[in-house]
Tab-separated table of C-alpha atoms in Angstrom:
chain	number	residue	atom	x	y	z
A	116	MET	CA	63.921	110.373	244.321
A	117	SER	CA	64.301	107.777	246.626
A	118	GLU	CA	61.728	105.498	247.771
A	119	LYS	CA	63.078	106.481	251.320
A	120	ALA	CA	62.665	110.417	250.120
A	121	THR	CA	59.240	109.706	248.937
A	122	LYS	CA	57.973	108.804	251.888
A	123	ILE	CA	58.882	111.897	253.748
A	124	THR	CA	55.723	114.335	253.787
A	125	GLY	CA	54.994	117.608	254.339
A	126	THR	CA	57.240	120.296	255.658
A	127	ALA	CA	60.125	118.275	255.886
A	128	ILE	CA	60.337	117.182	252.730
A	129	ALA	CA	60.091	120.861	251.219
A	130	LEU	CA	62.868	121.590	253.802
A	131	LEU	CA	64.873	118.828	251.957
A	132	ILE	CA	64.566	119.342	248.691
A	133	ILE	CA	64.907	123.568	248.811
A	134	GLY	CA	67.983	122.420	251.462
A	135	ILE	CA	69.288	120.566	248.036
A	136	ILE	CA	68.379	123.160	245.479
A	137	ILE	CA	70.156	126.247	247.652
A	138	GLY	CA	72.917	123.926	247.977
A	139	ALA	CA	73.608	123.207	244.560
A	140	VAL	CA	73.230	126.769	243.751
A	141	ILE	CA	75.854	127.499	245.968
A	142	GLY	CA	77.600	124.276	245.298
A	143	TYR	CA	77.842	122.376	248.170
A	144	PHE	CA	75.202	120.053	249.581
A	145	VAL	CA	74.067	120.466	253.129
A	146	ALA	CA	71.297	119.938	255.230
A	147	PRO	CA	68.813	122.150	255.734
A	148	LYS	CA	69.991	123.836	258.815
A	149	GLY	CA	73.048	124.831	257.044
A	150	VAL	CA	71.275	127.017	254.409
A	151	PRO	CA	71.387	130.364	254.719
A	152	ILE	CA	67.905	131.979	256.159
A	153	GLU	CA	68.208	135.081	253.293
A	154	GLU	CA	68.598	132.350	250.365
A	155	TYR	CA	65.837	129.886	251.770
A	156	ASN	CA	63.514	132.584	252.459
A	157	LYS	CA	64.343	134.147	249.231
A	158	LEU	CA	63.067	130.869	247.779
A	159	LYS	CA	60.176	130.136	249.830
A	160	ALA	CA	59.265	133.645	248.912
A	161	GLU	CA	59.323	133.195	245.162
A	162	VAL	CA	57.291	130.043	245.682
A	163	GLU	CA	54.599	132.039	247.872
A	164	LYS	CA	54.126	134.309	244.965
A	165	LEU	CA	53.445	131.579	242.378
A	166	LYS	CA	50.514	130.234	244.501
A	167	ALA	CA	49.226	133.755	244.941
A	168	GLU	CA	49.815	134.808	241.056
A	169	LEU	CA	47.808	130.722	240.741
A	170	GLU	CA	45.183	131.674	243.363
A	171	ALA	CA	44.671	135.615	241.439
A	172	ALA	CA	44.087	133.435	238.339
A	173	LYS	CA	41.531	130.540	239.936
A	174	ALA	CA	44.315	128.435	238.209
A	175	PRO	CA	42.837	124.031	238.430
A	176	LYS	CA	43.924	122.215	240.756
A	177	GLU	CA	46.083	120.151	238.376
A	178	ILE	CA	48.181	122.473	235.346
A	179	THR	CA	49.584	120.537	232.703
A	180	ILE	CA	52.528	121.895	231.011
A	181	VAL	CA	53.382	120.070	227.595
A	182	ALA	CA	56.968	120.044	226.897
A	183	TRP	CA	58.289	119.084	223.399
A	184	THR	CA	62.209	117.477	223.963
A	185	ILE	CA	64.607	115.887	220.974
A	186	GLY	CA	67.594	114.211	220.838
A	187	PRO	CA	67.665	112.907	218.533
A	188	ASP	CA	70.219	110.854	220.332
A	189	GLU	CA	68.515	108.450	222.744
A	190	PRO	CA	71.279	109.297	225.734
A	191	SER	CA	69.898	112.890	225.710
A	192	VAL	CA	66.300	111.688	227.178
A	193	TYR	CA	67.330	113.879	230.170
A	194	ARG	CA	66.152	116.722	228.383
A	195	PHE	CA	62.638	115.535	228.674
A	196	GLU	CA	63.240	113.749	232.011
A	197	ASN	CA	64.764	116.532	234.078
A	198	LEU	CA	61.420	118.251	233.692
A	199	LYS	CA	59.523	115.649	235.200
A	200	ILE	CA	61.768	115.778	238.016
A	201	ALA	CA	61.193	119.466	238.558
A	202	ALA	CA	57.643	119.101	238.268
A	203	ASP	CA	57.896	116.654	241.449
A	204	MET	CA	60.265	119.237	243.250
A	205	LEU	CA	58.252	122.442	242.507
A	206	ASN	CA	54.699	120.228	243.529
A	207	LYS	CA	56.501	119.525	247.164
A	208	MET	CA	57.057	123.089	247.570
A	209	LEU	CA	53.832	124.074	246.693
A	210	GLU	CA	52.898	121.322	249.377
A	211	ALA	CA	54.872	123.272	251.623
A	212	VAL	CA	53.363	126.464	251.279
A	213	GLY	CA	49.720	125.279	251.234
A	214	ALA	CA	48.854	125.827	247.758
A	215	ASN	CA	46.186	123.536	246.249
A	216	VAL	CA	47.780	123.440	242.879
A	217	ARG	CA	49.504	120.712	241.384
A	218	VAL	CA	51.304	120.559	238.470
A	219	LYS	CA	52.161	117.962	235.649
A	220	VAL	CA	54.496	117.330	233.150
A	221	ASP	CA	53.312	115.720	229.788
A	222	GLY	CA	54.400	115.918	226.231
A	223	PHE	CA	57.738	113.297	224.506
A	224	PHE	CA	61.106	113.444	224.018
A	225	TRP	CA	61.703	112.774	219.997
A	226	THR	CA	64.186	110.426	218.886
A	227	GLN	CA	63.767	110.533	215.119
A	228	SER	CA	64.898	113.429	212.228
A	229	TRP	CA	65.348	117.130	213.480
A	230	GLY	CA	63.502	117.898	210.014
A	231	ASP	CA	60.412	116.267	211.257
A	232	TYR	CA	60.433	117.429	214.860
A	233	LYS	CA	60.324	120.875	213.398
A	234	LYS	CA	57.921	120.647	210.896
A	235	ARG	CA	55.775	119.206	213.477
A	236	PHE	CA	56.306	122.084	216.133
A	237	LEU	CA	55.374	124.447	212.960
A	238	LEU	CA	52.367	122.701	211.713
A	239	ALA	CA	51.340	122.475	215.755
A	240	MET	CA	51.821	126.498	216.448
A	241	LYS	CA	49.937	127.317	213.204
A	242	ALA	CA	46.904	125.260	214.441
A	243	GLY	CA	46.686	126.808	217.602
A	244	LYS	CA	48.019	123.031	219.575
A	245	GLY	CA	51.604	123.665	220.152
A	246	PRO	CA	53.563	122.518	223.404
A	247	ASP	CA	54.270	125.019	226.451
A	248	ILE	CA	57.812	124.480	226.618
A	249	TYR	CA	59.615	123.390	223.113
A	250	LEU	CA	63.392	122.418	223.081
A	251	SER	CA	65.306	123.320	220.215
A	252	GLY	CA	68.827	124.383	218.666
A	253	HIS	CA	69.510	127.937	219.555
A	254	GLU	CA	69.217	129.140	215.509
A	255	ASP	CA	65.473	128.596	215.751
A	256	VAL	CA	65.277	131.836	218.668
A	257	PRO	CA	64.865	134.801	215.557
A	258	THR	CA	62.831	133.009	213.022
A	259	HIS	CA	60.254	131.931	216.067
A	260	ALA	CA	60.661	135.535	217.864
A	261	GLU	CA	59.470	137.189	214.704
A	262	ALA	CA	56.811	135.127	214.103
A	263	GLY	CA	55.370	135.106	217.550
A	264	TYR	CA	55.679	131.892	218.777
A	265	ILE	CA	58.101	132.363	221.868
A	266	ILE	CA	57.690	135.102	224.134
A	267	PRO	CA	60.970	136.867	225.697
A	268	LEU	CA	61.858	135.775	229.190
A	269	ASP	CA	63.934	138.953	230.725
A	270	ASP	CA	61.557	139.855	233.331
A	271	TYR	CA	61.529	135.746	234.724
A	272	ILE	CA	65.395	135.780	234.637
A	273	LYS	CA	65.600	139.082	236.654
A	274	GLU	CA	63.560	137.388	239.166
A	275	TYR	CA	64.917	134.559	239.688
A	276	TRP	CA	68.513	135.423	238.638
A	277	ASP	CA	70.314	134.794	241.967
A	278	VAL	CA	68.401	131.105	242.182
A	279	ILE	CA	70.851	129.880	239.195
A	280	TYR	CA	70.952	132.243	236.092
A	281	TYR	CA	73.837	134.431	237.025
A	282	ASP	CA	75.786	131.038	237.245
A	283	ILE	CA	75.790	130.154	234.115
A	284	PHE	CA	78.326	130.590	231.395
A	285	PRO	CA	77.797	134.427	229.723
A	286	THR	CA	78.879	133.022	226.513
A	287	LEU	CA	75.646	130.615	226.299
A	288	TRP	CA	73.438	133.600	227.169
A	289	ASP	CA	74.574	135.403	223.786
A	290	SER	CA	72.992	131.999	221.972
A	291	CYS	CA	69.459	133.018	223.462
A	292	LYS	CA	69.239	136.527	222.600
A	293	TYR	CA	67.841	138.287	219.529
A	294	LYS	CA	67.444	141.876	219.279
A	295	GLY	CA	68.147	142.641	222.806
A	296	LYS	CA	65.642	140.448	224.516
A	297	ILE	CA	66.430	137.146	226.014
A	298	TRP	CA	64.392	134.211	224.288
A	299	ALA	CA	65.429	131.259	225.685
A	300	ILE	CA	67.256	129.457	228.659
A	301	PRO	CA	70.680	127.327	227.551
A	302	GLN	CA	69.782	123.817	228.581
A	303	ASP	CA	73.057	122.411	227.407
A	304	THR	CA	75.868	122.739	224.953
A	305	GLU	CA	78.740	120.561	223.224
A	306	ALA	CA	81.965	120.372	221.768
A	307	ARG	CA	82.602	118.677	218.419
A	308	PRO	CA	85.655	116.932	218.514
A	309	ILE	CA	87.746	114.953	215.578
A	310	TYR	CA	87.892	111.465	217.108
A	311	PHE	CA	90.761	109.073	215.450
A	312	ARG	CA	91.022	105.739	216.358
A	313	LYS	CA	94.121	104.908	218.042
A	314	ASP	CA	94.444	101.160	216.866
A	315	VAL	CA	94.885	102.332	213.215
A	316	LEU	CA	97.276	104.545	213.800
A	317	ARG	CA	99.418	101.948	215.506
A	318	LYS	CA	99.001	99.969	212.969
A	319	LEU	CA	100.417	102.952	211.079
A	320	GLY	CA	103.293	102.690	213.202
A	321	TRP	CA	102.880	105.575	215.561
A	322	SER	CA	104.256	105.191	218.832
A	323	GLU	CA	101.873	105.516	221.996
A	324	ALA	CA	103.359	108.658	222.875
A	325	GLU	CA	102.610	109.791	219.139
A	326	ILE	CA	99.586	109.411	219.881
A	327	GLU	CA	98.629	110.453	223.278
A	328	ALA	CA	100.469	113.605	221.781
A	329	LEU	CA	98.542	114.553	218.683
A	330	PRO	CA	95.671	116.313	220.533
A	331	GLU	CA	98.053	118.736	221.835
A	332	LYS	CA	99.783	119.130	218.383
A	333	VAL	CA	96.624	120.398	216.782
A	334	ARG	CA	96.093	122.479	220.053
A	335	ARG	CA	99.065	124.146	218.978
A	336	GLY	CA	98.565	124.549	215.426
A	337	GLU	CA	101.410	121.633	214.261
A	338	PHE	CA	99.101	119.575	213.105
A	339	THR	CA	96.878	121.110	210.388
A	340	LEU	CA	93.907	119.418	207.884
A	341	GLU	CA	96.565	119.133	205.600
A	342	ASP	CA	98.519	116.562	207.726
A	343	LEU	CA	95.016	114.444	208.450
A	344	LEU	CA	94.695	114.327	204.896
A	345	LYS	CA	97.651	113.211	204.493
A	346	VAL	CA	97.522	110.577	207.551
A	347	ALA	CA	93.901	109.432	206.561
A	348	LYS	CA	95.218	108.768	203.040
A	349	GLU	CA	98.270	106.506	203.873
A	350	ALA	CA	95.458	104.547	206.316
A	351	LYS	CA	93.584	104.228	203.384
A	352	GLU	CA	95.843	103.244	201.024
A	353	LYS	CA	97.575	100.140	203.259
A	354	GLY	CA	93.709	99.026	203.785
A	355	LEU	CA	93.630	99.862	207.223
A	356	VAL	CA	90.063	101.571	206.882
A	357	LYS	CA	87.415	101.889	204.612
A	358	TRP	CA	87.687	105.835	204.486
A	359	GLY	CA	90.077	108.139	205.991
A	360	LEU	CA	87.794	110.879	207.369
A	361	VAL	CA	83.829	110.339	207.839
A	362	HIS	CA	81.818	113.458	208.905
A	363	ARG	CA	77.838	113.752	209.477
A	364	ALA	CA	75.461	112.029	207.486
A	365	THR	CA	72.680	114.815	206.854
A	366	LYS	CA	72.337	118.640	206.850
A	367	GLY	CA	73.739	120.322	210.007
A	368	TRP	CA	76.453	122.357	211.099
A	369	ASP	CA	79.309	119.684	211.382
A	370	TYR	CA	81.049	119.997	208.396
A	371	ILE	CA	81.179	123.640	208.586
A	372	GLN	CA	83.594	123.699	211.517
A	373	PHE	CA	86.628	122.999	208.612
A	374	TYR	CA	85.612	126.063	206.937
A	375	LEU	CA	86.118	127.812	210.216
A	376	ALA	CA	89.273	126.555	210.204
A	377	TYR	CA	90.676	127.893	207.320
A	378	GLY	CA	90.089	131.589	209.180
A	379	GLY	CA	86.367	132.111	208.093
A	380	ARG	CA	83.703	133.928	210.006
A	381	LEU	CA	80.089	133.142	210.244
A	382	TYR	CA	78.534	135.996	211.761
A	383	ASP	CA	78.877	140.085	212.879
A	384	PRO	CA	77.781	140.743	216.431
A	385	ASN	CA	78.467	144.256	215.921
A	386	THR	CA	76.083	144.601	212.685
A	387	GLY	CA	73.566	141.159	213.064
A	388	LYS	CA	74.729	140.096	209.907
A	389	MET	CA	76.299	136.787	208.402
A	390	ILE	CA	79.314	137.078	207.020
A	391	PHE	CA	80.851	135.011	203.699
A	392	THR	CA	84.583	134.618	203.365
A	393	LYS	CA	85.324	133.979	199.701
A	394	SER	CA	89.004	132.774	200.277
A	395	ALA	CA	87.996	130.299	203.511
A	396	TRP	CA	85.013	128.830	201.147
A	397	LEU	CA	86.850	128.508	198.321
A	398	LYS	CA	89.390	126.400	200.257
A	399	TRP	CA	86.601	124.277	202.255
A	400	CYS	CA	85.549	123.428	198.896
A	401	LYS	CA	88.970	122.349	197.683
A	402	PHE	CA	89.641	120.206	200.593
A	403	PHE	CA	86.343	117.905	200.379
A	404	GLU	CA	86.732	117.710	196.191
A	405	ARG	CA	90.651	116.230	197.104
A	406	ALA	CA	89.198	114.110	200.031
A	407	VAL	CA	87.068	112.552	197.972
A	408	LYS	CA	89.044	112.510	195.224
A	409	GLU	CA	92.160	110.603	197.445
A	410	GLY	CA	89.495	108.083	198.567
A	411	VAL	CA	89.629	109.492	202.111
A	412	VAL	CA	86.065	110.899	202.320
A	413	ASN	CA	83.121	108.407	200.656
A	414	PRO	CA	81.577	110.253	198.195
A	415	ASN	CA	78.289	108.917	199.133
A	416	GLN	CA	78.984	110.234	202.860
A	417	LEU	CA	75.646	112.571	202.611
A	418	GLY	CA	73.272	109.551	202.407
A	419	GLY	CA	70.971	110.050	205.261
A	420	ASP	CA	72.069	106.780	206.969
A	421	TRP	CA	73.380	107.690	210.335
A	422	LYS	CA	74.169	104.089	211.221
A	423	THR	CA	75.883	102.788	208.242
A	424	LEU	CA	77.600	105.916	207.119
A	425	PHE	CA	78.808	107.279	210.355
A	426	HIS	CA	78.439	105.022	213.170
A	427	GLU	CA	79.465	101.853	212.355
A	428	PRO	CA	82.306	102.955	210.481
A	429	ALA	CA	83.619	104.670	213.742
A	430	VAL	CA	82.867	101.885	216.334
A	431	ARG	CA	83.981	98.742	213.751
A	432	GLY	CA	87.303	101.093	213.227
A	433	GLU	CA	86.569	101.373	209.634
A	434	ALA	CA	87.299	104.855	209.964
A	435	LEU	CA	90.437	106.643	210.858
A	436	PHE	CA	89.388	109.993	211.846
A	437	ILE	CA	85.246	110.849	212.912
A	438	SER	CA	83.989	114.326	212.921
A	439	GLY	CA	81.182	113.834	215.533
A	440	GLY	CA	80.334	115.735	218.613
A	441	THR	CA	80.854	115.195	222.393
A	442	TRP	CA	77.369	113.132	222.615
A	443	HIS	CA	78.523	110.666	220.135
A	444	LYS	CA	80.423	109.000	222.755
A	445	ALA	CA	77.440	108.045	224.895
A	446	GLU	CA	75.598	107.007	221.812
A	447	TRP	CA	78.352	104.865	220.767
A	448	ILE	CA	78.352	102.962	224.237
A	449	LYS	CA	74.680	103.061	225.254
A	450	LYS	CA	73.780	101.819	221.189
A	451	TYR	CA	76.382	100.451	219.907
A	452	GLY	CA	77.818	98.060	222.085
A	453	ILE	CA	81.272	99.319	222.578
A	454	THR	CA	82.451	99.938	226.903
A	455	GLU	CA	84.355	102.482	228.603
A	456	GLU	CA	87.228	100.423	228.764
A	457	TYR	CA	87.399	99.365	224.737
A	458	PHE	CA	86.838	103.479	223.861
A	459	TRP	CA	89.723	104.575	225.726
A	460	GLU	CA	91.799	101.960	224.217
A	461	ASN	CA	90.633	102.652	220.901
A	462	PHE	CA	89.720	106.208	220.582
A	463	GLY	CA	91.351	109.516	221.487
A	464	PHE	CA	89.831	112.768	220.408
A	465	MET	CA	91.122	116.274	219.066
A	466	LEU	CA	89.769	119.481	217.902
A	467	HIS	CA	89.523	120.300	214.138
A	468	PRO	CA	93.090	120.941	212.720
A	469	ALA	CA	93.794	124.176	211.651
A	470	GLY	CA	93.497	124.838	208.085
A	471	GLU	CA	96.697	125.743	206.939
A	472	PRO	CA	100.000	126.786	209.036
A	473	GLY	CA	98.976	130.246	211.229
A	474	LYS	CA	95.458	129.208	211.587
A	475	LYS	CA	93.707	128.267	214.920
A	476	PRO	CA	92.412	124.839	215.508
A	477	VAL	CA	88.273	124.989	216.011
A	478	THR	CA	85.171	123.307	217.321
A	479	LEU	CA	81.382	124.470	216.877
A	480	SER	CA	79.071	124.605	219.326
A	481	HIS	CA	74.973	124.273	219.247
A	482	PRO	CA	73.832	125.008	222.130
A	483	LEU	CA	70.104	123.496	222.506
A	484	VAL	CA	67.940	125.691	224.444
A	485	TYR	CA	64.290	125.713	226.636
A	486	MET	CA	61.131	128.114	225.316
A	487	ILE	CA	58.101	129.167	226.065
A	488	THR	CA	55.351	129.495	223.558
A	489	SER	CA	53.049	132.287	222.879
A	490	GLN	CA	50.224	129.838	223.304
A	491	CYS	CA	51.474	128.707	226.873
A	492	LYS	CA	48.545	129.425	229.422
A	493	TYR	CA	50.845	129.664	232.399
A	494	PRO	CA	54.296	130.675	231.368
A	495	LYS	CA	55.396	131.527	234.630
A	496	VAL	CA	54.854	127.780	235.683
A	497	ALA	CA	56.898	126.593	233.015
A	498	PHE	CA	59.722	128.859	233.453
A	499	VAL	CA	60.108	127.600	237.150
A	500	LEU	CA	60.280	124.036	235.825
A	501	ILE	CA	62.809	125.472	233.480
A	502	THR	CA	64.565	127.111	236.337
A	503	LEU	CA	64.258	123.639	238.577
A	504	ALA	CA	65.326	121.741	235.794
A	505	SER	CA	68.361	124.094	234.874
A	506	LEU	CA	69.745	123.758	238.340
A	507	PRO	CA	73.487	121.723	238.358
A	508	SER	CA	72.422	118.589	240.435
A	509	ILE	CA	69.506	118.463	237.988
A	510	ASN	CA	71.200	119.137	234.539
A	511	ALA	CA	73.865	116.840	235.693
A	512	ASN	CA	71.566	113.875	235.050
A	513	HIS	CA	71.635	115.186	231.057
A	514	ALA	CA	75.392	116.415	230.721
A	515	VAL	CA	76.699	112.750	232.073
A	516	ASN	CA	74.190	110.561	230.468
A	517	SER	CA	74.673	112.325	227.043
A	518	ALA	CA	78.361	113.544	227.051
A	519	HIS	CA	76.979	116.964	226.798
A	520	LEU	CA	78.720	120.137	228.350
A	521	ALA	CA	77.773	121.906	231.671
A	522	ILE	CA	75.821	125.206	231.186
A	523	SER	CA	76.772	126.912	234.693
A	524	ARG	CA	79.899	127.235	236.561
A	525	SER	CA	78.388	125.090	239.305
A	526	GLU	CA	77.378	122.022	237.590
A	527	VAL	CA	81.548	121.543	236.706
A	528	SER	CA	82.127	121.068	240.472
A	529	ASP	CA	78.892	118.545	240.873
A	530	SER	CA	80.273	115.422	241.507
A	531	LYS	CA	78.353	113.362	239.241
A	532	TYR	CA	80.066	115.761	236.396
A	533	THR	CA	83.572	115.705	237.913
A	534	LYS	CA	83.545	111.871	238.024
A	535	ASP	CA	83.305	111.883	234.007
A	536	LYS	CA	86.627	111.989	233.055
A	537	PHE	CA	85.546	112.645	229.318
A	538	LEU	CA	83.623	115.638	230.006
A	539	ALA	CA	86.801	116.740	231.954
A	540	ASP	CA	88.835	116.237	229.139
A	541	VAL	CA	87.162	117.551	226.449
A	542	ALA	CA	86.079	120.792	228.529
A	543	TYR	CA	89.022	122.925	226.803
A	544	MET	CA	87.545	122.734	223.712
A	545	LEU	CA	85.065	125.388	224.654
A	546	GLU	CA	88.219	127.809	224.253
A	547	TYR	CA	88.275	127.173	220.744
A	548	THR	CA	84.192	127.167	219.921
A	549	THR	CA	81.791	129.631	217.759
A	550	PHE	CA	78.187	128.969	217.690
A	551	ILE	CA	75.940	129.285	214.700
A	552	PRO	CA	74.456	132.752	213.636
A	553	MET	CA	71.862	134.113	215.344
A	554	HIS	CA	69.814	134.986	212.277
A	555	PRO	CA	67.026	134.240	210.680
A	556	LYS	CA	68.277	133.706	207.241
A	557	TRP	CA	70.583	131.811	208.382
A	558	GLY	CA	68.881	128.245	207.086
A	559	GLU	CA	68.793	129.764	204.014
A	560	TYR	CA	73.097	130.014	204.072
A	561	ASN	CA	72.979	126.755	205.423
A	562	ASP	CA	71.229	125.105	202.927
A	563	ALA	CA	73.275	126.854	200.317
A	564	ILE	CA	76.279	125.121	201.708
A	565	TYR	CA	74.843	121.919	202.337
A	566	ARG	CA	74.233	121.770	198.208
A	567	ALA	CA	77.547	122.501	197.581
A	568	LEU	CA	79.095	120.015	199.664
A	569	SER	CA	76.928	117.881	197.867
A	570	ALA	CA	77.794	118.638	194.600
A	571	ILE	CA	81.535	118.180	195.584
A	572	GLU	CA	81.399	114.866	197.351
A	573	SER	CA	78.889	113.481	194.584
A	574	GLY	CA	81.256	114.720	192.029
A	575	THR	CA	78.657	116.858	189.840
A	576	MET	CA	80.318	120.151	190.581
A	577	SER	CA	84.161	120.979	190.559
A	578	ALA	CA	85.357	122.945	193.845
A	579	GLU	CA	85.349	126.023	191.359
A	580	GLU	CA	82.249	125.789	190.208
A	581	ALA	CA	80.777	124.517	193.624
A	582	PHE	CA	82.304	127.637	195.048
A	583	GLN	CA	80.557	129.966	192.296
A	584	GLN	CA	77.586	128.486	193.207
A	585	LEU	CA	77.741	128.826	196.714
A	586	LEU	CA	78.616	132.656	196.151
A	587	ALA	CA	75.292	133.199	193.906
A	588	ASP	CA	73.238	131.784	196.830
A	589	VAL	CA	74.503	133.274	199.364
A	590	GLN	CA	74.676	136.597	197.351
A	591	ALA	CA	71.022	136.062	196.823
A	592	LEU	CA	70.597	136.960	200.672
A	593	GLY	CA	70.962	140.212	199.818
A	594	ASP	CA	71.794	142.755	202.647
A	595	ALA	CA	71.769	139.724	205.399
A	596	VAL	CA	75.352	138.589	204.487
A	597	ILE	CA	78.717	140.500	204.507
A	598	ILE	CA	81.047	139.401	201.237
A	599	GLU	CA	84.709	139.657	202.546
A	600	GLU	CA	87.778	138.442	200.863
């Protein structure tokens, strides 16, 4: 908020903020006098109800809501900062309705490993010292719901539906549902493109027209993983790059896209079971075996060092194809010294190509979500903070700063968002996306995938051996997985 705005007091500031909030919800920004009175009264009534509930609960004059959030990429800091902005907005509204209660946000933004972050949460919850708001990947919803660590939010969402939640993209709600209830609020989503170095393709003799046409060729299925390997191998053999393809350096989801590209499936929403498509997993194993043998992929790619194994090859032009995420563009600019101009001159981006002719190109989205823990003393306050942080004009801070995609229709038309060419250009990828299974045993399935890929790339197992081991590991999960040909 500007210095000028902070000097406005009482009802004036409340009216201004409420006007902005409602303007954002309905897709335009207007002065309070332009706000429909029914919309104004609706939000004012909600704040007055909150005031009454807090007074009835004999709440202290200052309520501290502890929020744990994670990047781990540093540009995603607004996952935490937006909650602090929301607290400031809420306090102005509470002041306007005469409430003596004020809200403070405490907690942190985590930039270290996902594993350590999640372990810290589990230990804290078991010790009765968990946060009020916990941000994590949507795949954690089933396990935390089963453990009783988080609360369902259906009633709160219904109460505030007309404020913002009606406008969130419907597919994102699917990533928050488990056993018929909604346990979380979408914080962001993203796509995982394959970046490619235009400067390397130029050195291979590609024309500017051919380079610019590549994403559309991938989209139409005219450039497959077979073509990608061929071009990557050529660049490596001519000494233009150290590696033809780099992917994530630690356990995660990104390399699963290559399985999806061969027609594999992960989840059956009708039965709630995970799926193992044997033919696609075998092709996936053979793809990475060939990629390593032909020198396209580093046999030590899964070494855990993101800087040397992923980021530096990408920004230095030492890799031709980079299987990454939309957020990496922001990270490269903010942390690795490249400029916007350099990015657009030397980087292109496309879907992960179809595995073979007749298949479809793919990407994978991993929505991060806000959850409210069962240890939260004031869940309604925590929910209102999340609601305000989810407003288009506020969430857009995060989207633009970190190169993540919008969660709502109105956010797409927010002025900050529409000015970002990259976000506009990757938006189509959501038409080709899928999500990680919402299943308590997904972590075990994914562990098996990581073990198989590690064995293939390190050369300790052949593709056939790794496939058989992967199949056996997944079959051990029993009825949780459907095995299909």
